[in-house]
mmCIF file of C-alpha atoms in Angstrom:
data_model
loop_
_atom_site.group_PDB
_atom_site.id
_atom_site.type_symbol
_atom_site.label_atom_id
_atom_site.label_comp_id
_atom_site.label_asym_id
_atom_site.label_seq_id
_atom_site.Cartn_x
_atom_site.Cartn_y
_atom_site.Cartn_z
ATOM 1 C CA UNK R 1 0.000 0.000 0.000
ATOM 2 C CA UNK R 2 1.395 3.411 -0.975
ATOM 3 C CA UNK R 3 1.473 6.253 1.542
ATOM 4 C CA UNK R 4 -1.106 8.116 -0.531
ATOM 5 C CA UNK R 5 -3.548 5.212 -0.297
ATOM 6 C CA UNK R 6 -2.816 4.656 3.405
ATOM 7 C CA UNK R 7 -3.478 8.341 4.040
ATOM 8 C CA UNK R 8 -6.841 8.248 2.227
ATOM 9 C CA UNK R 9 -7.961 5.132 4.052
ATOM 10 C CA UNK R 10 -6.910 6.510 7.444
ATOM 11 C CA UNK R 11 -8.845 9.717 6.703
ATOM 12 C CA UNK R 12 -11.939 7.696 5.812
ATOM 13 C CA UNK R 13 -12.017 4.901 8.392
ATOM 14 C CA UNK R 14 -11.069 7.150 11.309
ATOM 15 C CA UNK R 15 -13.971 9.408 10.407
ATOM 16 C CA UNK R 16 -16.348 6.453 10.127
ATOM 17 C CA UNK R 17 -15.363 5.061 13.538
ATOM 18 C CA UNK R 18 -15.615 8.440 15.281
ATOM 19 C CA UNK R 19 -18.768 9.529 13.448
ATOM 20 C CA UNK R 20 -21.101 9.255 16.502
ATOM 21 C CA UNK R 21 -18.805 11.617 18.443
ATOM 22 C CA UNK R 22 -18.583 14.126 15.580
ATOM 23 C CA UNK R 23 -22.363 14.094 15.258
ATOM 24 C CA UNK R 24 -22.817 14.578 18.996
ATOM 25 C CA UNK R 25 -20.259 17.423 19.201
ATOM 26 C CA UNK R 26 -21.807 19.116 16.161
ATOM 27 C CA UNK R 27 -25.395 18.962 17.430
ATOM 28 C CA UNK R 28 -24.530 19.823 21.032
ATOM 29 C CA UNK R 29 -22.355 22.763 19.951
ATOM 30 C CA UNK R 30 -25.318 24.109 17.994
ATOM 31 C CA UNK R 31 -27.516 23.774 21.087
ATOM 32 C CA UNK R 32 -24.919 25.540 23.259
ATOM 33 C CA UNK R 33 -24.372 28.302 20.722
ATOM 34 C CA UNK R 34 -28.111 29.090 20.704
ATOM 35 C CA UNK R 35 -28.845 28.395 24.370
ATOM 36 C CA UNK R 36 -30.592 31.762 24.892
ATOM 37 C CA UNK R 37 -32.955 31.236 21.972
ATOM 38 C CA UNK R 38 -33.659 27.634 23.030
ATOM 39 C CA UNK R 39 -34.394 28.700 26.607
ATOM 40 C CA UNK R 40 -37.011 31.137 25.352
ATOM 41 C CA UNK R 41 -38.466 28.425 23.123
ATOM 42 C CA UNK R 42 -38.609 25.414 25.450
ATOM 43 C CA UNK R 43 -38.132 26.945 28.878
ATOM 44 C CA UNK R 44 -35.175 27.190 31.187
ATOM 45 C CA UNK R 45 -33.898 25.237 34.131
ATOM 46 C CA UNK R 46 -34.248 21.696 35.355
ATOM 47 C CA UNK R 47 -37.108 20.553 37.564
ATOM 48 C CA UNK R 48 -36.002 18.513 40.566
ATOM 49 C CA UNK R 49 -38.395 16.054 42.180
ATOM 50 C CA UNK R 50 -37.810 15.332 45.897
ATOM 51 C CA UNK R 51 -36.874 11.705 46.620
ATOM 52 C CA UNK R 52 -36.170 11.634 50.343
ATOM 53 C CA UNK R 53 -34.607 13.494 53.241
ATOM 54 C CA UNK R 54 -33.061 12.011 56.341
ATOM 55 C CA UNK R 55 -30.461 12.390 59.075
ATOM 56 C CA UNK R 56 -27.067 11.262 57.777
ATOM 57 C CA UNK R 57 -23.739 11.161 59.544
ATOM 58 C CA UNK R 58 -21.337 12.184 56.812
ATOM 59 C CA UNK R 59 -18.447 12.896 59.185
ATOM 60 C CA UNK R 60 -17.582 16.045 57.266
ATOM 61 C CA UNK R 61 -15.998 19.171 58.763
ATOM 62 C CA UNK R 62 -16.946 22.661 57.594
ATOM 63 C CA UNK R 63 -13.353 23.286 56.472
ATOM 64 C CA UNK R 64 -12.943 19.916 54.720
ATOM 65 C CA UNK R 65 -10.295 19.912 52.004
ATOM 66 C CA UNK R 66 -10.712 18.559 48.469
ATOM 67 C CA UNK R 67 -9.705 15.003 49.420
ATOM 68 C CA UNK R 68 -12.137 14.901 52.373
ATOM 69 C CA UNK R 69 -14.953 16.285 50.224
ATOM 70 C CA UNK R 70 -14.204 13.679 47.593
ATOM 71 C CA UNK R 71 -14.261 10.907 50.218
ATOM 72 C CA UNK R 72 -17.597 12.209 51.429
ATOM 73 C CA UNK R 73 -18.944 12.197 47.855
ATOM 74 C CA UNK R 74 -17.819 8.614 47.355
ATOM 75 C CA UNK R 75 -19.462 7.584 50.632
ATOM 76 C CA UNK R 76 -22.776 9.215 49.718
ATOM 77 C CA UNK R 77 -22.646 7.634 46.264
ATOM 78 C CA UNK R 78 -21.786 4.174 47.630
ATOM 79 C CA UNK R 79 -24.577 4.383 50.228
ATOM 80 C CA UNK R 80 -27.311 5.514 47.848
ATOM 81 C CA UNK R 81 -26.342 4.909 44.211
ATOM 82 C CA UNK R 82 -23.404 2.439 44.109
ATOM 83 C CA UNK R 83 -21.118 2.831 41.108
ATOM 84 C CA UNK R 84 -22.628 6.103 39.971
ATOM 85 C CA UNK R 85 -20.677 8.817 38.172
ATOM 86 C CA UNK R 86 -20.577 11.493 40.897
ATOM 87 C CA UNK R 87 -19.375 15.049 41.326
ATOM 88 C CA UNK R 88 -18.829 16.941 44.555
ATOM 89 C CA UNK R 89 -19.296 20.680 45.045
ATOM 90 C CA UNK R 90 -17.494 22.975 47.491
ATOM 91 C CA UNK R 91 -19.043 23.694 50.865
ATOM 92 C CA UNK R 92 -21.109 26.866 50.485
ATOM 93 C CA UNK R 93 -23.219 28.256 53.327
ATOM 94 C CA UNK R 94 -22.733 24.985 55.204
ATOM 95 C CA UNK R 95 -24.035 22.850 52.331
ATOM 96 C CA UNK R 96 -22.275 20.450 50.004
ATOM 97 C CA UNK R 97 -23.869 18.855 46.945
ATOM 98 C CA UNK R 98 -23.046 15.430 45.544
ATOM 99 C CA UNK R 99 -24.513 14.860 42.087
ATOM 100 C CA UNK R 100 -24.842 11.329 40.713
ATOM 101 C CA UNK R 101 -25.510 11.623 37.000
ATOM 102 C CA UNK R 102 -25.886 9.579 33.858
ATOM 103 C CA UNK R 103 -26.324 11.270 30.469
ATOM 104 C CA UNK R 104 -30.092 10.988 30.864
ATOM 105 C CA UNK R 105 -30.844 11.737 34.521
ATOM 106 C CA UNK R 106 -29.308 12.896 37.771
ATOM 107 C CA UNK R 107 -29.844 12.619 41.497
ATOM 108 C CA UNK R 108 -28.680 15.518 43.663
ATOM 109 C CA UNK R 109 -27.736 14.813 47.282
ATOM 110 C CA UNK R 110 -27.625 18.044 49.226
ATOM 111 C CA UNK R 111 -26.013 17.730 52.660
ATOM 112 C CA UNK R 112 -26.289 20.234 55.498
ATOM 113 C CA UNK R 113 -22.906 19.867 57.225
ATOM 114 C CA UNK R 114 -23.996 21.480 60.528
ATOM 115 C CA UNK R 115 -27.389 19.778 60.823
ATOM 116 C CA UNK R 116 -26.151 16.480 59.310
ATOM 117 C CA UNK R 117 -29.226 16.332 57.126
ATOM 118 C CA UNK R 118 -29.296 14.797 53.644
ATOM 119 C CA UNK R 119 -31.853 15.728 50.983
ATOM 120 C CA UNK R 120 -32.138 13.844 47.675
ATOM 121 C CA UNK R 121 -33.796 15.102 44.506
ATOM 122 C CA UNK R 122 -34.050 13.534 41.062
ATOM 123 C CA UNK R 123 -34.397 14.880 37.526
ATOM 124 C CA UNK R 124 -34.569 13.605 33.947
ATOM 125 C CA UNK R 125 -32.892 15.638 31.203
ATOM 126 C CA UNK R 126 -34.365 16.942 27.937
ATOM 127 C CA UNK R 127 -32.591 16.224 24.642
ATOM 128 C CA UNK R 128 -30.716 19.548 24.712
ATOM 129 C CA UNK R 129 -29.339 18.832 28.191
ATOM 130 C CA UNK R 130 -28.426 15.257 27.266
ATOM 131 C CA UNK R 131 -26.379 16.626 24.359
ATOM 132 C CA UNK R 132 -24.794 19.315 26.544
ATOM 133 C CA UNK R 133 -23.846 16.762 29.193
ATOM 134 C CA UNK R 134 -22.170 14.573 26.592
ATOM 135 C CA UNK R 135 -20.297 17.578 25.214
ATOM 136 C CA UNK R 136 -19.056 18.556 28.673
ATOM 137 C CA UNK R 137 -18.127 15.054 29.817
ATOM 138 C CA UNK R 138 -14.330 14.971 29.910
ATOM 139 C CA UNK R 139 -11.266 14.498 32.059
ATOM 140 C CA UNK R 140 -9.555 11.613 33.810
ATOM 141 C CA UNK R 141 -10.506 12.573 37.380
ATOM 142 C CA UNK R 142 -13.227 9.939 37.820
ATOM 143 C CA UNK R 143 -13.130 6.916 40.106
ATOM 144 C CA UNK R 144 -14.821 4.744 37.518
ATOM 145 C CA UNK R 145 -13.513 3.051 34.402
ATOM 146 C CA UNK R 146 -16.093 4.125 31.796
ATOM 147 C CA UNK R 147 -15.924 7.914 32.363
ATOM 148 C CA UNK R 148 -12.133 7.716 32.175
ATOM 149 C CA UNK R 149 -12.364 5.593 29.022
ATOM 150 C CA UNK R 150 -14.709 8.230 27.578
ATOM 151 C CA UNK R 151 -11.919 10.762 28.229
ATOM 152 C CA UNK R 152 -9.603 8.565 26.118
ATOM 153 C CA UNK R 153 -12.144 8.883 23.297
ATOM 154 C CA UNK R 154 -12.273 12.652 23.777
ATOM 155 C CA UNK R 155 -8.518 12.552 23.154
ATOM 156 C CA UNK R 156 -9.047 10.293 20.142
ATOM 157 C CA UNK R 157 -11.610 12.674 18.650
ATOM 158 C CA UNK R 158 -9.282 15.646 19.225
ATOM 159 C CA UNK R 159 -6.376 13.753 17.676
ATOM 160 C CA UNK R 160 -8.760 12.642 14.917
ATOM 161 C CA UNK R 161 -9.325 16.316 14.054
ATOM 162 C CA UNK R 162 -5.564 16.880 13.895
ATOM 163 C CA UNK R 163 -5.014 13.751 11.768
ATOM 164 C CA UNK R 164 -7.855 14.830 9.467
ATOM 165 C CA UNK R 165 -6.313 18.240 9.088
ATOM 166 C CA UNK R 166 -2.875 16.794 8.264
ATOM 167 C CA UNK R 167 -4.161 14.030 5.956
ATOM 168 C CA UNK R 168 -6.586 16.467 4.305
ATOM 169 C CA UNK R 169 -3.771 18.932 3.608
ATOM 170 C CA UNK R 170 -1.698 16.117 2.101
ATOM 171 C CA UNK R 171 -4.594 14.977 -0.124
ATOM 172 C CA UNK R 172 -5.231 18.538 -1.264
ATOM 173 C CA UNK R 173 -1.550 19.024 -2.142
ATOM 174 C CA UNK R 174 -1.689 15.853 -4.277
ATOM 175 C CA UNK R 175 -4.305 17.528 -6.483
ATOM 176 C CA UNK R 176 -2.315 20.149 -8.419
ATOM 177 C CA UNK R 177 -5.454 21.488 -10.105
ATOM 178 C CA UNK R 178 -6.914 22.505 -6.730
ATOM 179 C CA UNK R 179 -3.850 24.212 -5.303
ATOM 180 C CA UNK R 180 -4.644 27.751 -6.450
ATOM 181 C CA UNK R 181 -8.099 28.050 -4.891
ATOM 182 C CA UNK R 182 -6.956 25.940 -1.974
ATOM 183 C CA UNK R 183 -4.237 28.444 -1.113
ATOM 184 C CA UNK R 184 -6.800 31.255 -1.405
ATOM 185 C CA UNK R 185 -9.205 29.443 0.972
ATOM 186 C CA UNK R 186 -6.414 28.577 3.424
ATOM 187 C CA UNK R 187 -5.064 32.119 3.639
ATOM 188 C CA UNK R 188 -8.545 33.672 3.712
ATOM 189 C CA UNK R 189 -9.402 31.474 6.709
ATOM 190 C CA UNK R 190 -6.128 32.258 8.413
ATOM 191 C CA UNK R 191 -6.570 36.001 7.816
ATOM 192 C CA UNK R 192 -10.141 35.899 9.208
ATOM 193 C CA UNK R 193 -8.997 33.996 12.288
ATOM 194 C CA UNK R 194 -6.142 36.408 13.011
ATOM 195 C CA UNK R 195 -8.504 39.343 12.420
ATOM 196 C CA UNK R 196 -10.873 37.864 15.017
ATOM 197 C CA UNK R 197 -8.059 37.358 17.502
ATOM 198 C CA UNK R 198 -6.945 40.950 17.188
ATOM 199 C CA UNK R 199 -10.402 42.494 16.829
ATOM 200 C CA UNK R 200 -12.486 40.700 19.429
ATOM 201 C CA UNK M 1 -12.304 20.625 0.705
ATOM 202 C CA UNK M 2 -12.205 24.429 0.386
ATOM 203 C CA UNK M 3 -14.420 24.774 3.458
ATOM 204 C CA UNK M 4 -11.973 22.561 5.358
ATOM 205 C CA UNK M 5 -9.021 24.672 4.209
ATOM 206 C CA UNK M 6 -10.804 27.897 5.185
ATOM 207 C CA UNK M 7 -11.837 26.539 8.584
ATOM 208 C CA UNK M 8 -8.469 24.924 9.346
ATOM 209 C CA UNK M 9 -7.582 27.443 12.129
ATOM 210 C CA UNK M 10 -10.898 26.678 13.881
ATOM 211 C CA UNK M 11 -10.282 22.914 13.528
ATOM 212 C CA UNK M 12 -6.821 23.257 15.083
ATOM 213 C CA UNK M 13 -8.035 25.564 17.860
ATOM 214 C CA UNK M 14 -10.923 23.273 18.905
ATOM 215 C CA UNK M 15 -8.779 20.126 18.697
ATOM 216 C CA UNK M 16 -5.856 21.503 20.739
ATOM 217 C CA UNK M 17 -8.067 23.247 23.299
ATOM 218 C CA UNK M 18 -10.091 20.034 23.783
ATOM 219 C CA UNK M 19 -6.896 18.107 24.492
ATOM 220 C CA UNK M 20 -5.779 20.756 26.984
ATOM 221 C CA UNK M 21 -9.173 20.825 28.743
ATOM 222 C CA UNK M 22 -9.430 17.029 28.826
ATOM 223 C CA UNK M 23 -6.038 16.841 30.594
ATOM 224 C CA UNK M 24 -6.653 19.586 33.180
ATOM 225 C CA UNK M 25 -5.906 17.074 35.966
ATOM 226 C CA UNK M 26 -2.523 16.201 34.462
ATOM 227 C CA UNK M 27 -1.691 19.876 33.958
ATOM 228 C CA UNK M 28 -2.219 20.765 37.615
ATOM 229 C CA UNK M 29 -5.939 21.595 37.717
ATOM 230 C CA UNK M 30 -7.831 24.452 36.069
ATOM 231 C CA UNK M 31 -5.760 27.150 34.336
ATOM 232 C CA UNK M 32 -4.465 29.750 36.822
ATOM 233 C CA UNK M 33 -6.537 32.890 37.321
ATOM 234 C CA UNK M 34 -5.122 35.870 35.436
ATOM 235 C CA UNK M 35 -3.276 38.414 37.589
ATOM 236 C CA UNK M 36 -4.318 42.037 37.150
ATOM 237 C CA UNK M 37 -1.835 44.863 36.867
ATOM 238 C CA UNK M 38 -2.744 48.529 36.924
ATOM 239 C CA UNK M 39 -2.181 50.014 33.488
ATOM 240 C CA UNK M 40 -3.659 53.453 34.005
ATOM 241 C CA UNK M 41 -5.244 55.503 36.777
ATOM 242 C CA UNK M 42 -6.723 58.915 36.170
ATOM 243 C CA UNK M 43 -9.410 61.335 37.212
ATOM 244 C CA UNK M 44 -12.086 60.883 34.593
ATOM 245 C CA UNK M 45 -13.286 64.168 33.109
ATOM 246 C CA UNK M 46 -16.547 63.653 31.257
ATOM 247 C CA UNK M 47 -19.504 65.621 29.983
ATOM 248 C CA UNK M 48 -22.079 63.617 31.921
ATOM 249 C CA UNK M 49 -24.606 65.527 34.053
ATOM 250 C CA UNK M 50 -24.590 65.117 37.838
ATOM 251 C CA UNK M 51 -27.817 63.124 37.590
ATOM 252 C CA UNK M 52 -26.378 60.551 35.161
ATOM 253 C CA UNK M 53 -27.637 57.020 35.789
ATOM 254 C CA UNK M 54 -25.205 54.099 36.240
ATOM 255 C CA UNK M 55 -26.218 52.877 32.767
ATOM 256 C CA UNK M 56 -25.273 56.226 31.196
ATOM 257 C CA UNK M 57 -21.950 56.222 33.064
ATOM 258 C CA UNK M 58 -21.362 52.646 31.919
ATOM 259 C CA UNK M 59 -21.905 53.534 28.241
ATOM 260 C CA UNK M 60 -19.653 56.606 28.521
ATOM 261 C CA UNK M 61 -16.941 54.538 30.227
ATOM 262 C CA UNK M 62 -17.107 51.888 27.512
ATOM 263 C CA UNK M 63 -16.747 54.483 24.770
ATOM 264 C CA UNK M 64 -13.986 56.454 26.499
ATOM 265 C CA UNK M 65 -11.833 53.455 27.427
ATOM 266 C CA UNK M 66 -12.646 51.167 24.488
ATOM 267 C CA UNK M 67 -14.432 48.545 26.569
ATOM 268 C CA UNK M 68 -17.445 47.734 24.405
ATOM 269 C CA UNK M 69 -17.777 44.213 23.015
ATOM 270 C CA UNK M 70 -17.775 41.134 25.192
ATOM 271 C CA UNK M 71 -18.044 42.932 28.534
ATOM 272 C CA UNK M 72 -19.606 42.238 31.881
ATOM 273 C CA UNK M 73 -20.692 45.065 34.144
ATOM 274 C CA UNK M 74 -20.966 45.072 37.920
ATOM 275 C CA UNK M 75 -22.622 47.917 39.842
ATOM 276 C CA UNK M 76 -21.927 48.177 43.560
ATOM 277 C CA UNK M 77 -25.109 49.738 44.893
ATOM 278 C CA UNK M 78 -23.523 50.636 48.237
ATOM 279 C CA UNK M 79 -20.863 53.035 46.970
ATOM 280 C CA UNK M 80 -21.851 53.427 43.292
ATOM 281 C CA UNK M 81 -18.648 51.833 41.995
ATOM 282 C CA UNK M 82 -18.958 50.535 38.440
ATOM 283 C CA UNK M 83 -16.672 47.772 37.259
ATOM 284 C CA UNK M 84 -16.533 46.760 33.606
ATOM 285 C CA UNK M 85 -14.697 43.600 32.634
ATOM 286 C CA UNK M 86 -13.833 43.363 28.956
ATOM 287 C CA UNK M 87 -12.916 39.849 27.837
ATOM 288 C CA UNK M 88 -10.518 39.730 24.899
ATOM 289 C CA UNK M 89 -8.905 36.623 23.358
ATOM 290 C CA UNK M 90 -5.497 37.264 24.943
ATOM 291 C CA UNK M 91 -6.617 38.612 28.307
ATOM 292 C CA UNK M 92 -8.944 40.837 30.292
ATOM 293 C CA UNK M 93 -9.128 44.621 30.658
ATOM 294 C CA UNK M 94 -10.956 45.903 33.699
ATOM 295 C CA UNK M 95 -12.108 49.440 34.379
ATOM 296 C CA UNK M 96 -13.224 50.537 37.835
ATOM 297 C CA UNK M 97 -14.957 53.878 38.291
ATOM 298 C CA UNK M 98 -15.315 55.238 41.822
ATOM 299 C CA UNK M 99 -17.800 58.123 41.766
ATOM 300 C CA UNK M 100 -16.656 59.431 45.172
ATOM 301 C CA UNK M 101 -13.225 60.359 43.786
ATOM 302 C CA UNK M 102 -14.017 60.377 40.052
ATOM 303 C CA UNK M 103 -10.992 58.147 39.506
ATOM 304 C CA UNK M 104 -10.992 55.454 36.844
ATOM 305 C CA UNK M 105 -8.519 52.607 37.211
ATOM 306 C CA UNK M 106 -7.712 50.475 34.184
ATOM 307 C CA UNK M 107 -6.167 47.101 34.884
ATOM 308 C CA UNK M 108 -5.175 44.383 32.492
ATOM 309 C CA UNK M 109 -4.367 40.707 32.854
ATOM 310 C CA UNK M 110 -2.851 38.475 30.193
ATOM 311 C CA UNK M 111 -3.966 34.886 29.723
ATOM 312 C CA UNK M 112 -1.475 32.046 29.673
ATOM 313 C CA UNK M 113 -1.578 29.650 26.710
ATOM 314 C CA UNK M 114 -4.001 27.251 28.428
ATOM 315 C CA UNK M 115 -6.452 29.948 29.426
ATOM 316 C CA UNK M 116 -6.247 31.526 25.967
ATOM 317 C CA UNK M 117 -7.254 28.223 24.346
ATOM 318 C CA UNK M 118 -9.967 27.500 26.906
ATOM 319 C CA UNK M 119 -11.528 30.958 26.628
ATOM 320 C CA UNK M 120 -11.518 30.759 22.832
ATOM 321 C CA UNK M 121 -13.154 27.322 23.005
ATOM 322 C CA UNK M 122 -15.988 28.682 25.192
ATOM 323 C CA UNK M 123 -16.487 31.859 23.154
ATOM 324 C CA UNK M 124 -19.742 31.641 21.174
ATOM 325 C CA UNK M 125 -23.256 32.971 20.810
ATOM 326 C CA UNK M 126 -24.928 36.155 19.717
ATOM 327 C CA UNK M 127 -26.545 39.247 21.193
ATOM 328 C CA UNK M 128 -23.357 41.202 21.938
ATOM 329 C CA UNK M 129 -23.084 44.906 21.292
ATOM 330 C CA UNK M 130 -20.127 44.598 18.927
ATOM 331 C CA UNK M 131 -20.238 43.407 15.342
ATOM 332 C CA UNK M 132 -16.978 41.444 15.703
ATOM 333 C CA UNK M 133 -18.327 39.426 18.625
ATOM 334 C CA UNK M 134 -21.494 38.467 16.744
ATOM 335 C CA UNK M 135 -19.387 37.700 13.656
ATOM 336 C CA UNK M 136 -17.329 35.287 15.781
ATOM 337 C CA UNK M 137 -20.607 33.647 16.884
ATOM 338 C CA UNK M 138 -21.488 33.314 13.205
ATOM 339 C CA UNK M 139 -18.081 31.747 12.439
ATOM 340 C CA UNK M 140 -18.668 29.191 15.218
ATOM 341 C CA UNK M 141 -22.072 28.340 13.711
ATOM 342 C CA UNK M 142 -20.481 28.098 10.283
ATOM 343 C CA UNK M 143 -17.896 25.675 11.664
ATOM 344 C CA UNK M 144 -20.613 23.540 13.292
ATOM 345 C CA UNK M 145 -22.777 23.438 10.162
ATOM 346 C CA UNK M 146 -19.745 22.600 8.020
ATOM 347 C CA UNK M 147 -18.858 19.800 10.435
ATOM 348 C CA UNK M 148 -22.379 18.362 10.062
ATOM 349 C CA UNK M 149 -22.083 18.751 6.291
ATOM 350 C CA UNK M 150 -18.745 16.866 6.354
ATOM 351 C CA UNK M 151 -20.497 13.943 8.033
ATOM 352 C CA UNK M 152 -23.117 13.768 5.262
ATOM 353 C CA UNK M 153 -20.683 14.377 2.392
ATOM 354 C CA UNK M 154 -18.174 11.945 3.915
ATOM 355 C CA UNK M 155 -20.804 9.215 4.095
ATOM 356 C CA UNK M 156 -21.792 9.903 0.488
ATOM 357 C CA UNK M 157 -18.148 9.748 -0.669
ATOM 358 C CA UNK M 158 -17.596 6.524 1.251
ATOM 359 C CA UNK M 159 -20.667 4.963 -0.370
ATOM 360 C CA UNK M 160 -19.421 5.931 -3.814
ATOM 361 C CA UNK M 161 -16.145 3.962 -3.286
ATOM 362 C CA UNK M 162 -17.356 0.387 -3.467
ATOM 363 C CA UNK M 163 -14.056 -1.182 -2.329
ATOM 364 C CA UNK M 164 -14.287 0.558 1.069
ATOM 365 C CA UNK M 165 -17.809 -0.625 1.938
ATOM 366 C CA UNK M 166 -16.811 -3.577 4.100
ATOM 367 C CA UNK M 167 -14.166 -1.908 6.268
ATOM 368 C CA UNK M 168 -16.238 1.253 6.356
ATOM 369 C CA UNK M 169 -19.215 -0.669 7.743
ATOM 370 C CA UNK M 170 -16.948 -2.324 10.270
ATOM 371 C CA UNK M 171 -15.541 1.033 11.422
ATOM 372 C CA UNK M 172 -18.971 2.625 11.614
ATOM 373 C CA UNK M 173 -20.513 -0.313 13.483
ATOM 374 C CA UNK M 174 -17.584 -0.457 15.946
ATOM 375 C CA UNK M 175 -17.865 3.279 16.631
ATOM 376 C CA UNK M 176 -21.621 3.053 17.126
ATOM 377 C CA UNK M 177 -21.373 0.087 19.471
ATOM 378 C CA UNK M 178 -18.717 1.790 21.560
ATOM 379 C CA UNK M 179 -20.792 4.943 21.683
ATOM 380 C CA UNK M 180 -23.880 2.978 22.761
ATOM 381 C CA UNK M 181 -21.812 1.338 25.498
ATOM 382 C CA UNK M 182 -20.819 4.781 26.836
ATOM 383 C CA UNK M 183 -24.312 6.164 26.408
ATOM 384 C CA UNK M 184 -25.911 3.581 28.669
ATOM 385 C CA UNK M 185 -22.883 2.779 30.832
ATOM 386 C CA UNK M 186 -21.870 6.184 32.147
#
């Protein structure tokens, strides 16, 4: 196989394999770009339905550091929603929030540190929020395998963009008839981008 | 192809910034907050009447100190201080007007490379007072629509090359199965 052929096939098959991610990032970016308009159209905010409230000994101090807050989050998650993908907030006004979320729904555990009182609420997301959650899901800071593996795919998609750019440039250069207009398009884009950077 | 060549800077910016944001943990947490340095401090002489409202002062400040565009305004109702934060791609300019003394302080803070990429990644949307800012929002939409078009045109091109059908199907099916696994597993 020649390099030219290898390059074309890589360009194609990489795009095919990562197509669901490209589609998701495209649609969710459109939603995020027009969030204000969408909010006016379909309403704003998420409605939380109470699930329970109870006394809970979280063993958390008001000045708990990041590690202690994380331990607390893990304990709440293990006690109520084992294996969930959770996030922990800071302690604000004596309250800390642990959110267990999938792409489709979330349960919010709000804990009053002084009163040792735990309140749980649940919500289901609309399509626009599902897309936004997928778009924002990233990073390797999770305790679970799948969210961290998702982060590997975020890297793959980002690298996919870079590989596409490089392989696309190579393919364009192999078409001498397209070079003239290609150079015009490339420099026009570059000039617009620099103009934005300096003018924004 | 020409759309891809034109949008190449956006492709590179989104790809590199996504990598940086995805590895925040490995890079020592979120990008550091920008540090402000005083660039200018002066008594502001203006033609506003004594009874000028905070909104009128805000508009005059923006015009005088070139702060219109992507700006956020904070009014302190206790002492009448107005603070305007102008977000630019390479950093922030901040103007603070204290009506008691009439002094305006201009501070600026430069972004590091990580913050620059992150801020550019988040920059989008419409409804700003400046044409450039709305034009950037349009360029982001153009990039998104082109990306969706690439998916459709790419599928069409793949289908027109018969010899790639089998491996193409395999790639597509593998990607979709993996995505479904994440969708219901996370």
